[in-house]
PDB file of C-alpha atoms in Angstrom:
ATOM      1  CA  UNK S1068      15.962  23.024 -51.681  1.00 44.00           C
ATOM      2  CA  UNK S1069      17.450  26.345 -51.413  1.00 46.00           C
ATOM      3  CA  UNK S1070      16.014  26.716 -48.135  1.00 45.00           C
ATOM      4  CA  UNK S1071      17.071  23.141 -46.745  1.00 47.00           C
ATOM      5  CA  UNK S1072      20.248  24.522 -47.571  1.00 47.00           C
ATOM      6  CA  UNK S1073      20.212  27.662 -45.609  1.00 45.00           C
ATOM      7  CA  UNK S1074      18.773  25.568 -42.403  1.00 44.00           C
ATOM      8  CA  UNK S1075      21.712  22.939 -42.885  1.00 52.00           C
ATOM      9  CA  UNK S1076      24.097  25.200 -42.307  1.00 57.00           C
ATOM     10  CA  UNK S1077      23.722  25.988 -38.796  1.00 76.00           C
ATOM     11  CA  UNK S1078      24.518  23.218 -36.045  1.00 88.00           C
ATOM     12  CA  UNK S1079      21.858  22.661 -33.513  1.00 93.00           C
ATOM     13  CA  UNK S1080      22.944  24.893 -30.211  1.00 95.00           C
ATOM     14  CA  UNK S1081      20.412  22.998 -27.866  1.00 96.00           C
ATOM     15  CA  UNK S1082      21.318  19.937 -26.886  1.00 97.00           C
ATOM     16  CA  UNK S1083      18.323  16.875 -27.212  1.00 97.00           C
ATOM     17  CA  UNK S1084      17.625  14.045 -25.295  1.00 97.00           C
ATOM     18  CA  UNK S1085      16.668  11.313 -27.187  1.00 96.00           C
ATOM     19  CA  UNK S1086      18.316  13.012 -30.243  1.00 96.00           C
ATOM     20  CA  UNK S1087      16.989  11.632 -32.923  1.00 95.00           C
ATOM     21  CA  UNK S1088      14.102   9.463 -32.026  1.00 96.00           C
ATOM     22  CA  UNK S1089      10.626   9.730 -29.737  1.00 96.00           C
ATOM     23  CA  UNK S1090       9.859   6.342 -28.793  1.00 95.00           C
ATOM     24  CA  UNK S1091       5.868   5.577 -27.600  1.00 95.00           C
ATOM     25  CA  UNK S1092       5.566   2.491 -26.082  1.00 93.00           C
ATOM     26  CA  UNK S1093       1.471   0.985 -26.638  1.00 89.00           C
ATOM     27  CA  UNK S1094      -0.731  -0.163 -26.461  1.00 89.00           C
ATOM     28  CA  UNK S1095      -2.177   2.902 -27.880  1.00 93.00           C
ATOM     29  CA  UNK S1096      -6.058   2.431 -26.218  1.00 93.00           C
ATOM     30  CA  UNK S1097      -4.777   5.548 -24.266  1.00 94.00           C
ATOM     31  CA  UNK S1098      -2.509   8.595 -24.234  1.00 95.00           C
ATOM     32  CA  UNK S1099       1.082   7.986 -24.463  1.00 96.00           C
ATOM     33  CA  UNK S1100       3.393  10.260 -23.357  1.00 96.00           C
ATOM     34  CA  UNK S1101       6.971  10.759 -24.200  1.00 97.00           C
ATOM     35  CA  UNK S1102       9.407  13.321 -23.064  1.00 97.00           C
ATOM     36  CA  UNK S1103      11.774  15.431 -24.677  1.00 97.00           C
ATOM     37  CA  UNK S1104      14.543  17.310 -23.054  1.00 97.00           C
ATOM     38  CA  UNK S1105      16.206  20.430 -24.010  1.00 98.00           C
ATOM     39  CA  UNK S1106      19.486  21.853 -22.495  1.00 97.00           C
ATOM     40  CA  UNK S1107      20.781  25.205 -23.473  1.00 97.00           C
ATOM     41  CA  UNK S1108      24.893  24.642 -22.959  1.00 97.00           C
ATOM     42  CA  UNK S1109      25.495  28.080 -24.470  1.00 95.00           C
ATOM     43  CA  UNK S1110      26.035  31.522 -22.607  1.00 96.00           C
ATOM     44  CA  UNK S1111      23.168  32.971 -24.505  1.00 95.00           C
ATOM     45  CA  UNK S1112      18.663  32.771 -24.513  1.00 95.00           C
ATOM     46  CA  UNK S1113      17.513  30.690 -27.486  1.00 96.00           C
ATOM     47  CA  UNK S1114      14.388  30.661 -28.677  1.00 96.00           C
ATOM     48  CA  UNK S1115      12.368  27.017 -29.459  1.00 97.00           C
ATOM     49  CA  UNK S1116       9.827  26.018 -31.163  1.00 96.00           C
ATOM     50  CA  UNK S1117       8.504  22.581 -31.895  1.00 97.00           C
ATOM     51  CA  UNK S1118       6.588  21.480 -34.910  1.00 96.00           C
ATOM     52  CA  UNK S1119       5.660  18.222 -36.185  1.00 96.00           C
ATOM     53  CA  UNK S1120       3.914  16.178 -39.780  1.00 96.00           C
ATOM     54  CA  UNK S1121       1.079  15.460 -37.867  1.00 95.00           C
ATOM     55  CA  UNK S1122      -0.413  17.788 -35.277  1.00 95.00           C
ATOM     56  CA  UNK S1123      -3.766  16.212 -34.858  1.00 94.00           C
ATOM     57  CA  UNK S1124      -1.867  13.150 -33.616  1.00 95.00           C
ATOM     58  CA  UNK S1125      -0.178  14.990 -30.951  1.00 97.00           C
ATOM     59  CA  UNK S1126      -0.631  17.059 -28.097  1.00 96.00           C
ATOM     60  CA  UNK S1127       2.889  19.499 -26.968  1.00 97.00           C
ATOM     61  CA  UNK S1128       3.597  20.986 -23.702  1.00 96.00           C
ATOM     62  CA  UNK S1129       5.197  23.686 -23.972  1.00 96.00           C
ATOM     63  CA  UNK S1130       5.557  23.537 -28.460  1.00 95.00           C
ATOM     64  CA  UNK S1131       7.642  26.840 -27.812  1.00 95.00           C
ATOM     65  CA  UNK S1132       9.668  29.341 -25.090  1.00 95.00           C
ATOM     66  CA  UNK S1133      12.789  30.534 -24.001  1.00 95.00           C
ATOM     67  CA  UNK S1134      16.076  28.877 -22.414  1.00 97.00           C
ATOM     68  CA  UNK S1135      18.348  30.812 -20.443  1.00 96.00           C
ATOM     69  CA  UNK S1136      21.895  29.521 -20.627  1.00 97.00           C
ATOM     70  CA  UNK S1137      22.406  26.631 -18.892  1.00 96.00           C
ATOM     71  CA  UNK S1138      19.392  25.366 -18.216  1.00 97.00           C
ATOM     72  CA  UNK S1139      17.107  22.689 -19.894  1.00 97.00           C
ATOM     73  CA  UNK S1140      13.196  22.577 -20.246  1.00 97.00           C
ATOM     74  CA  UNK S1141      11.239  19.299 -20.859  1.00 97.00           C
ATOM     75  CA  UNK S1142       8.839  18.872 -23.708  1.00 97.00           C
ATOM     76  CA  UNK S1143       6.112  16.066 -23.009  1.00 97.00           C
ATOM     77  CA  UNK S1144       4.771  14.968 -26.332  1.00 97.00           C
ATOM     78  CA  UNK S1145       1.323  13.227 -26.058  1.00 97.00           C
ATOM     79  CA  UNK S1146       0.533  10.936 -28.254  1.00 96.00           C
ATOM     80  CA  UNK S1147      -3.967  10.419 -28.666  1.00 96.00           C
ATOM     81  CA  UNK S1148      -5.283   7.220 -28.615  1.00 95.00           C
ATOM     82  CA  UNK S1149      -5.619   5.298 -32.161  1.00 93.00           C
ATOM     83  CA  UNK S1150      -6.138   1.947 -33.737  1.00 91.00           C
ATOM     84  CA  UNK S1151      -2.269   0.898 -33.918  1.00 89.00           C
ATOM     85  CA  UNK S1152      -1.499  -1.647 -37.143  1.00 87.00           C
ATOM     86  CA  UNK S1153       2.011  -3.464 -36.470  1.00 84.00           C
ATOM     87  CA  UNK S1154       2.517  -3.111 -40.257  1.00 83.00           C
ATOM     88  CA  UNK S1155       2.648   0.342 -40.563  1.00 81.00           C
ATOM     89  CA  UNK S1156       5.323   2.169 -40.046  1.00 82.00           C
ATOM     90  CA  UNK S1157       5.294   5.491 -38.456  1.00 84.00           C
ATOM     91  CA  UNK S1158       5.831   8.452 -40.957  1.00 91.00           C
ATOM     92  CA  UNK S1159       5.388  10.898 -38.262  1.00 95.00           C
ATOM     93  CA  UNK S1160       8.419  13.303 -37.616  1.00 96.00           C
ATOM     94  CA  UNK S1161       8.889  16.403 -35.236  1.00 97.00           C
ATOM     95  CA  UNK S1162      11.510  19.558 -35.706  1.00 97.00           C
ATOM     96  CA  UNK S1163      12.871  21.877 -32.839  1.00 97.00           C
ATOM     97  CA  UNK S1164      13.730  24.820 -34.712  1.00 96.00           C
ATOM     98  CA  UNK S1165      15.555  27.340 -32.460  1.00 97.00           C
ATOM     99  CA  UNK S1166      17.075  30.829 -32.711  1.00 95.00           C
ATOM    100  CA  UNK S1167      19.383  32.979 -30.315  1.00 95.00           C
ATOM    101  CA  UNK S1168      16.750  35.612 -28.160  1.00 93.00           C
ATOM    102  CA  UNK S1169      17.318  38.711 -29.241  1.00 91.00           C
ATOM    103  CA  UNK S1170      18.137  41.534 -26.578  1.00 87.00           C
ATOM    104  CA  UNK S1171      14.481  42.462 -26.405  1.00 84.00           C
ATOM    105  CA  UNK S1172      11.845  40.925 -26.811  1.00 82.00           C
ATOM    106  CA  UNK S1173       8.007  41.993 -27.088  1.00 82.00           C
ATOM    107  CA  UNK S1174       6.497  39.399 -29.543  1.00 88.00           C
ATOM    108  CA  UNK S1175       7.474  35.530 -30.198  1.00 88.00           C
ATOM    109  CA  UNK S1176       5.646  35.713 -33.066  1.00 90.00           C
ATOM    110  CA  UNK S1177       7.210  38.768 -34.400  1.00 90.00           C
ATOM    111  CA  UNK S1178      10.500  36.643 -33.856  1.00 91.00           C
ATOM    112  CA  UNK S1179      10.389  34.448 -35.488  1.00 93.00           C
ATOM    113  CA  UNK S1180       8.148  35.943 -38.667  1.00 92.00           C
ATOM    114  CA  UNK S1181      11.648  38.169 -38.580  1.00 90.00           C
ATOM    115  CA  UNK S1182      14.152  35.804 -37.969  1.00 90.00           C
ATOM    116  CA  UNK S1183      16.135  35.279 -40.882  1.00 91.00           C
ATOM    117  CA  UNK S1184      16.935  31.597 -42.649  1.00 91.00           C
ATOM    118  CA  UNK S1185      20.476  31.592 -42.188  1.00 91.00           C
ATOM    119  CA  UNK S1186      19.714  32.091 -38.405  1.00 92.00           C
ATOM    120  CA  UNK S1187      17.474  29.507 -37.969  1.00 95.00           C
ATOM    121  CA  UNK S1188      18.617  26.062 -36.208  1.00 95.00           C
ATOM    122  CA  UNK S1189      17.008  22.916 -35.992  1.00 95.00           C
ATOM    123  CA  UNK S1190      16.873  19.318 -35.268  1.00 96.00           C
ATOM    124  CA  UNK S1191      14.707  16.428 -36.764  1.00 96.00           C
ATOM    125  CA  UNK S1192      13.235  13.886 -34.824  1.00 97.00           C
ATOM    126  CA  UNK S1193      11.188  10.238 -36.282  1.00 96.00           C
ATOM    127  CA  UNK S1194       8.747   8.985 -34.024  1.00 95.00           C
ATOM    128  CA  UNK S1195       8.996   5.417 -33.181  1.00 94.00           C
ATOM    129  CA  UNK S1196       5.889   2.969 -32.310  1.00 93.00           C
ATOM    130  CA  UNK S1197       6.470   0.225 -30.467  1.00 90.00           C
ATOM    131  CA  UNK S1198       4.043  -3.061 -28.658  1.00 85.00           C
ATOM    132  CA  UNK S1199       4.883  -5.084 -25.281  1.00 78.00           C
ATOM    133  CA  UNK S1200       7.244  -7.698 -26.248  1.00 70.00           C
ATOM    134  CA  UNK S1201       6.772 -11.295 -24.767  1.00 53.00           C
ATOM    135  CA  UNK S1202       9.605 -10.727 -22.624  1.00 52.00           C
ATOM    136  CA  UNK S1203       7.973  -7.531 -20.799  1.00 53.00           C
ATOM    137  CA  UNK S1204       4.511  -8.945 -20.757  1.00 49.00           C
ATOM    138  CA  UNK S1205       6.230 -12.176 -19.169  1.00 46.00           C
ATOM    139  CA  UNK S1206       8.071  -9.796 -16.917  1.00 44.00           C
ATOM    140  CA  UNK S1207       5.082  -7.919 -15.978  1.00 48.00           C
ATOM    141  CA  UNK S1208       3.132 -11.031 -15.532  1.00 47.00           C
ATOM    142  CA  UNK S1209       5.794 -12.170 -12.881  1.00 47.00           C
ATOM    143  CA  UNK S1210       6.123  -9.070 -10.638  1.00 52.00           C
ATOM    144  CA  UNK S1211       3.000  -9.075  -8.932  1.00 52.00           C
ATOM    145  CA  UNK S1212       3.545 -13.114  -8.433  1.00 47.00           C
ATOM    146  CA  UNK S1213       5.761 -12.087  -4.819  1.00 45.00           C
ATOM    147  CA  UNK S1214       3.130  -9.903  -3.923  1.00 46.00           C
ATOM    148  CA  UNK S1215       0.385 -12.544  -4.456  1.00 46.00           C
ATOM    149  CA  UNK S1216       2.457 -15.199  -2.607  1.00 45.00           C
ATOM    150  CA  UNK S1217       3.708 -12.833   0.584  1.00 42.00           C
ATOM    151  CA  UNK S1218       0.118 -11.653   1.086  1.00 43.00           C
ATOM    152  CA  UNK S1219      -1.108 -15.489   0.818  1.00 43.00           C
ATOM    153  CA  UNK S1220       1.565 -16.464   3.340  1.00 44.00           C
ATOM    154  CA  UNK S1221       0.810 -13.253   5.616  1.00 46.00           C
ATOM    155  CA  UNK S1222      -2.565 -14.334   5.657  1.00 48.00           C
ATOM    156  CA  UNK S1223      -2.440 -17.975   7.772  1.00 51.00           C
ATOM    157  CA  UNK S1224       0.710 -16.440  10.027  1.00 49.00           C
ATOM    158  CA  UNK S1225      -1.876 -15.164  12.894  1.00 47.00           C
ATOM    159  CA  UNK S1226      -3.834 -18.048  12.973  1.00 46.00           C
ATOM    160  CA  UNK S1227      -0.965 -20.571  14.295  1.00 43.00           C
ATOM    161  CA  UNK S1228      -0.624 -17.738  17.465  1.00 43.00           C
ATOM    162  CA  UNK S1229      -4.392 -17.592  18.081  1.00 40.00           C
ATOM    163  CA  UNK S1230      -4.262 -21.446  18.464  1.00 41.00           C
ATOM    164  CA  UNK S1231      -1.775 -20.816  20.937  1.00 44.00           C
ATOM    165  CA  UNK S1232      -3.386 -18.461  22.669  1.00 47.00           C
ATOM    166  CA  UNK S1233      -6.837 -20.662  23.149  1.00 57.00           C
ATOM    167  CA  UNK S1234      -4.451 -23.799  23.918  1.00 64.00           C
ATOM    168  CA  UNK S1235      -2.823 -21.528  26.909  1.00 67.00           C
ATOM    169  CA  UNK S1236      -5.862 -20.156  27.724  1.00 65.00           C
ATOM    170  CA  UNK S1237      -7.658 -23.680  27.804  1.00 64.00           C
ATOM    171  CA  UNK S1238      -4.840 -25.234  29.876  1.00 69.00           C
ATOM    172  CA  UNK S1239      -5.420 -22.286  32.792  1.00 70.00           C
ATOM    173  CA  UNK S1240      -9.228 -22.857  32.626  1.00 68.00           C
ATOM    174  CA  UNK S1241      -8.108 -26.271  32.937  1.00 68.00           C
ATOM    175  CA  UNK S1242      -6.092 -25.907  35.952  1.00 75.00           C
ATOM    176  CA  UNK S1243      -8.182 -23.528  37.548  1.00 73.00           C
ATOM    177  CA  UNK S1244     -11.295 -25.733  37.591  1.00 69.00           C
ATOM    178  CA  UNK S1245      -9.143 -29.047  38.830  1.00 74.00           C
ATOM    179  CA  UNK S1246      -8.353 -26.664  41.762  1.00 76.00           C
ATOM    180  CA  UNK S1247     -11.748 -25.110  42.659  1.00 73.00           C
ATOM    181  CA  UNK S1248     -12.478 -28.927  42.194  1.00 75.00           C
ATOM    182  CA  UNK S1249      -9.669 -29.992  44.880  1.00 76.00           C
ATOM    183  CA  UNK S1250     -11.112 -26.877  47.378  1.00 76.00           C
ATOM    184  CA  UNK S1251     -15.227 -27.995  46.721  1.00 72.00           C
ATOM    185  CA  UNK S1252     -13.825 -31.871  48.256  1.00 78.00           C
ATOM    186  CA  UNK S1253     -11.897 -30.184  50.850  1.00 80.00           C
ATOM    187  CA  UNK S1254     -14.789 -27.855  51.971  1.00 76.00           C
ATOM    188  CA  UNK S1255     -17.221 -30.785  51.519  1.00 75.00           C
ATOM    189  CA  UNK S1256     -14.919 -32.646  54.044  1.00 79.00           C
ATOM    190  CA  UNK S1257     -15.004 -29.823  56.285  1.00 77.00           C
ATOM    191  CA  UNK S1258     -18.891 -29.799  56.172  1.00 75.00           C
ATOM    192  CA  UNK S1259     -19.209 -33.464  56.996  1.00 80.00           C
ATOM    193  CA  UNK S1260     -16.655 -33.237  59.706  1.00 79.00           C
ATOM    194  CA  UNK S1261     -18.822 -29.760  60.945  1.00 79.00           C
ATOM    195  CA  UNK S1262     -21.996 -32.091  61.033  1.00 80.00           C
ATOM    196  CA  UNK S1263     -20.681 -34.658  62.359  1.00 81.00           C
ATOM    197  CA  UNK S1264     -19.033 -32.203  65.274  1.00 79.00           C
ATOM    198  CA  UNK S1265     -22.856 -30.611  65.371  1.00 76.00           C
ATOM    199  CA  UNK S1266     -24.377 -34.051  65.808  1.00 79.00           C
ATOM    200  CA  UNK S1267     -22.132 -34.917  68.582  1.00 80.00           C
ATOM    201  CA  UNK S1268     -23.120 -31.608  70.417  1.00 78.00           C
ATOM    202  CA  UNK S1269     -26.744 -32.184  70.102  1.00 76.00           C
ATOM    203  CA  UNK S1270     -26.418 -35.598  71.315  1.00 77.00           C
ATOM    204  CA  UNK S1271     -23.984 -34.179  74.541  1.00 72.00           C
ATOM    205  CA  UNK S1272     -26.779 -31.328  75.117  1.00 69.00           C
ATOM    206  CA  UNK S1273     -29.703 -33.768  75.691  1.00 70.00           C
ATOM    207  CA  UNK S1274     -27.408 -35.946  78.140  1.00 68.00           C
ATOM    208  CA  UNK S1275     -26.475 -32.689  79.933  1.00 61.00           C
ATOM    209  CA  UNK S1276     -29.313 -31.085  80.904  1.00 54.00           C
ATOM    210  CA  UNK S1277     -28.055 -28.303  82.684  1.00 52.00           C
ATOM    211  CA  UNK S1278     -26.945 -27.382  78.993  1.00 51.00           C
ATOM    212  CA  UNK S1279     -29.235 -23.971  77.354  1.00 53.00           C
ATOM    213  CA  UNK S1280     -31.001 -24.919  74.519  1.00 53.00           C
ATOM    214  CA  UNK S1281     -30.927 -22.305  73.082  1.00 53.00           C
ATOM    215  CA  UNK S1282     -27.382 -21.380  73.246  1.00 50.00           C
ATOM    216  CA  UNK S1283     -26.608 -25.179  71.420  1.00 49.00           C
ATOM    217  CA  UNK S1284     -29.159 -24.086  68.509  1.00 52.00           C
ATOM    218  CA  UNK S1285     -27.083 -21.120  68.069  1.00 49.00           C
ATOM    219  CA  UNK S1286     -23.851 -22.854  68.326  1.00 54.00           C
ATOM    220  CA  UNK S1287     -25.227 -25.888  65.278  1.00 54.00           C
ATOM    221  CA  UNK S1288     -27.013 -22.496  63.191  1.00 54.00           C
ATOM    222  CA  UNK S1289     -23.476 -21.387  63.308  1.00 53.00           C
ATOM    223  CA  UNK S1290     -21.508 -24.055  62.588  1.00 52.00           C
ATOM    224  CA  UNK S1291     -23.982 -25.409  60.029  1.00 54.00           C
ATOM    225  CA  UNK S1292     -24.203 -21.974  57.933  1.00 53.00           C
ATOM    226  CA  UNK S1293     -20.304 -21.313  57.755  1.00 56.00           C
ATOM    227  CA  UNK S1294     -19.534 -24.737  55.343  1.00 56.00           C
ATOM    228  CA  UNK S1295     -22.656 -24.512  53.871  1.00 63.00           C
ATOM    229  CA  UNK S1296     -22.083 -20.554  52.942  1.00 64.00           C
ATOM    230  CA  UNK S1297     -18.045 -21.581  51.589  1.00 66.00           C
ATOM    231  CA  UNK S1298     -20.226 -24.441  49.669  1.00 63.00           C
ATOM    232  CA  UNK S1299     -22.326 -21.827  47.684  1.00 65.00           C
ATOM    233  CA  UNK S1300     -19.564 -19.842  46.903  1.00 72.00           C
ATOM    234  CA  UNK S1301     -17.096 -22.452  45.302  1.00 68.00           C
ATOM    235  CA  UNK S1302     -20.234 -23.534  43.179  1.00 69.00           C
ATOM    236  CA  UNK S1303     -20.572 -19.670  41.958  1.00 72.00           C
ATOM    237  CA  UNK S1304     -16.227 -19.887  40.761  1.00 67.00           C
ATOM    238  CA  UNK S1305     -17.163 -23.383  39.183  1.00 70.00           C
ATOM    239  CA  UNK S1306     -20.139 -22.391  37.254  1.00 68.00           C
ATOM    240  CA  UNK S1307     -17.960 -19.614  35.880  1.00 63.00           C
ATOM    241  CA  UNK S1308     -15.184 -20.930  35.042  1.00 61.00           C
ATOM    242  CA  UNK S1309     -16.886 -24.514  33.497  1.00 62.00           C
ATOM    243  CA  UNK S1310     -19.062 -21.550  31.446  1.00 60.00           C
ATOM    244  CA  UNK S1311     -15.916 -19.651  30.454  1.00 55.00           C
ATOM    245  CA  UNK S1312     -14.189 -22.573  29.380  1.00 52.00           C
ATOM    246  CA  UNK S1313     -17.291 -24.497  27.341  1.00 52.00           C
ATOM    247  CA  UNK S1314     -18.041 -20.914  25.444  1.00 53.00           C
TER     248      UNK S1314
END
């Protein structure tokens, strides 16, 4: 008691964050980690240490050091994995126990194994254990729901503008084939005209005999290859085209 007494008497210099309790948040199938934060407002070092009821329960990063004025270091407190009972309460507690740095030092240890009880400061903490609530689960639950449903909707979007892009592309095969279609007539009216025109020369070289015969052979190869040779080709476009359009 008479010790209690002597560590009551000095106020805490650091400055914690939480400052009384470490919450861990399960479920406890895995580490839990909780952080502790601890700001030096004064113009001098100070020594820390952390302790706690129950050190096979918990892993600390860094348990002890130095603060320079002003400036803060961060604890994380690990919690291991265990078999969590909602009916038990927690009985575990933590301490930071500090002490102003001497001028020089050589040896933590050797500081604190020196450090006298009325110099000593320190600060309790209770751990706290606490489950998912329905509210968070339901709140977890719902925040992947917009995810689900944009990547659902993203999914269709391309397929409307493919449609439109085979309906477009249809409507030009379309139109192209109607036209080779309109030039194959035309050319086959040129041919029949062309034959005709070659029959009537044949007919107007055996009246005129004075006419070569071999000159009007040349004349019908000539006019008979020429439609015949357009022909071909405007069947070549179709086929490719008709192919195009039925694959």
């Amino acid at each position: 008691m008479a010790a209690a007494g002597a560590l009551a008497k000095h106020e805490q210099i650091l400055v914690l964050d939480p400052p009384t309790d470490l919450k861990f948040k399960g479920p406890f199938t895995d580490v839990v980690t909780t952080n502790l934060k601890l700001r030096n407002p004064s113009d001098r070092k100070v020594c820390f240490k952390v302790k706690t009821t129950a050190p096979r329960r918990y892993c600390v990063r860094p348990n002890s050091g130095i603060i320079d004025p002003g400036s803060s270091v961060i604890v994380s407190v690990m919690l291991q994995p265990f078999d969590y009972d909602p009916n038990e309460k927690s009985k575990h507690k933590f301490m930071v126990q500090t002490i102003y740095a001497p001028p020089n030092i050589s040896d933590m240890e050797a500081v604190w194994k020196e450090a006298k009880p009325d110099e000593l400061m320190d600060s309790k903490l209770r751990c706290v254990f606490e489950m998912p609530n329905e509210n968070d689960k339901l709140v977890n639950a719902s925040k992947p729901a917009p995810v689900q449903n944009t990547s659902k909707q993203d999914g269709p979007m391309p397929k409307p503008h493919s449609v439109s892009l085979n309906d477009t592309e249809t409507r030009k095969l379309v139109e192209e084939c109607k036209r080779l279609q309109a030039e194959v007539m035309k050319l086959s009216e040129e041919n029949r005209h062309l034959r005709d025109e070659g029959l009537r020369l044949r007919k107007v070289a055996h009246s005129d005999k004075s006419g070569s015969p071999t000159a009007l052979a040349l004349r019908d190869n000539g006019s008979n290859s020429l439609p015949s040779l357009l022909v071909v080709i405007a069947a070549i476009f179709i086929g490719f085209f008709l192919g195009k359009f039925i694959l």
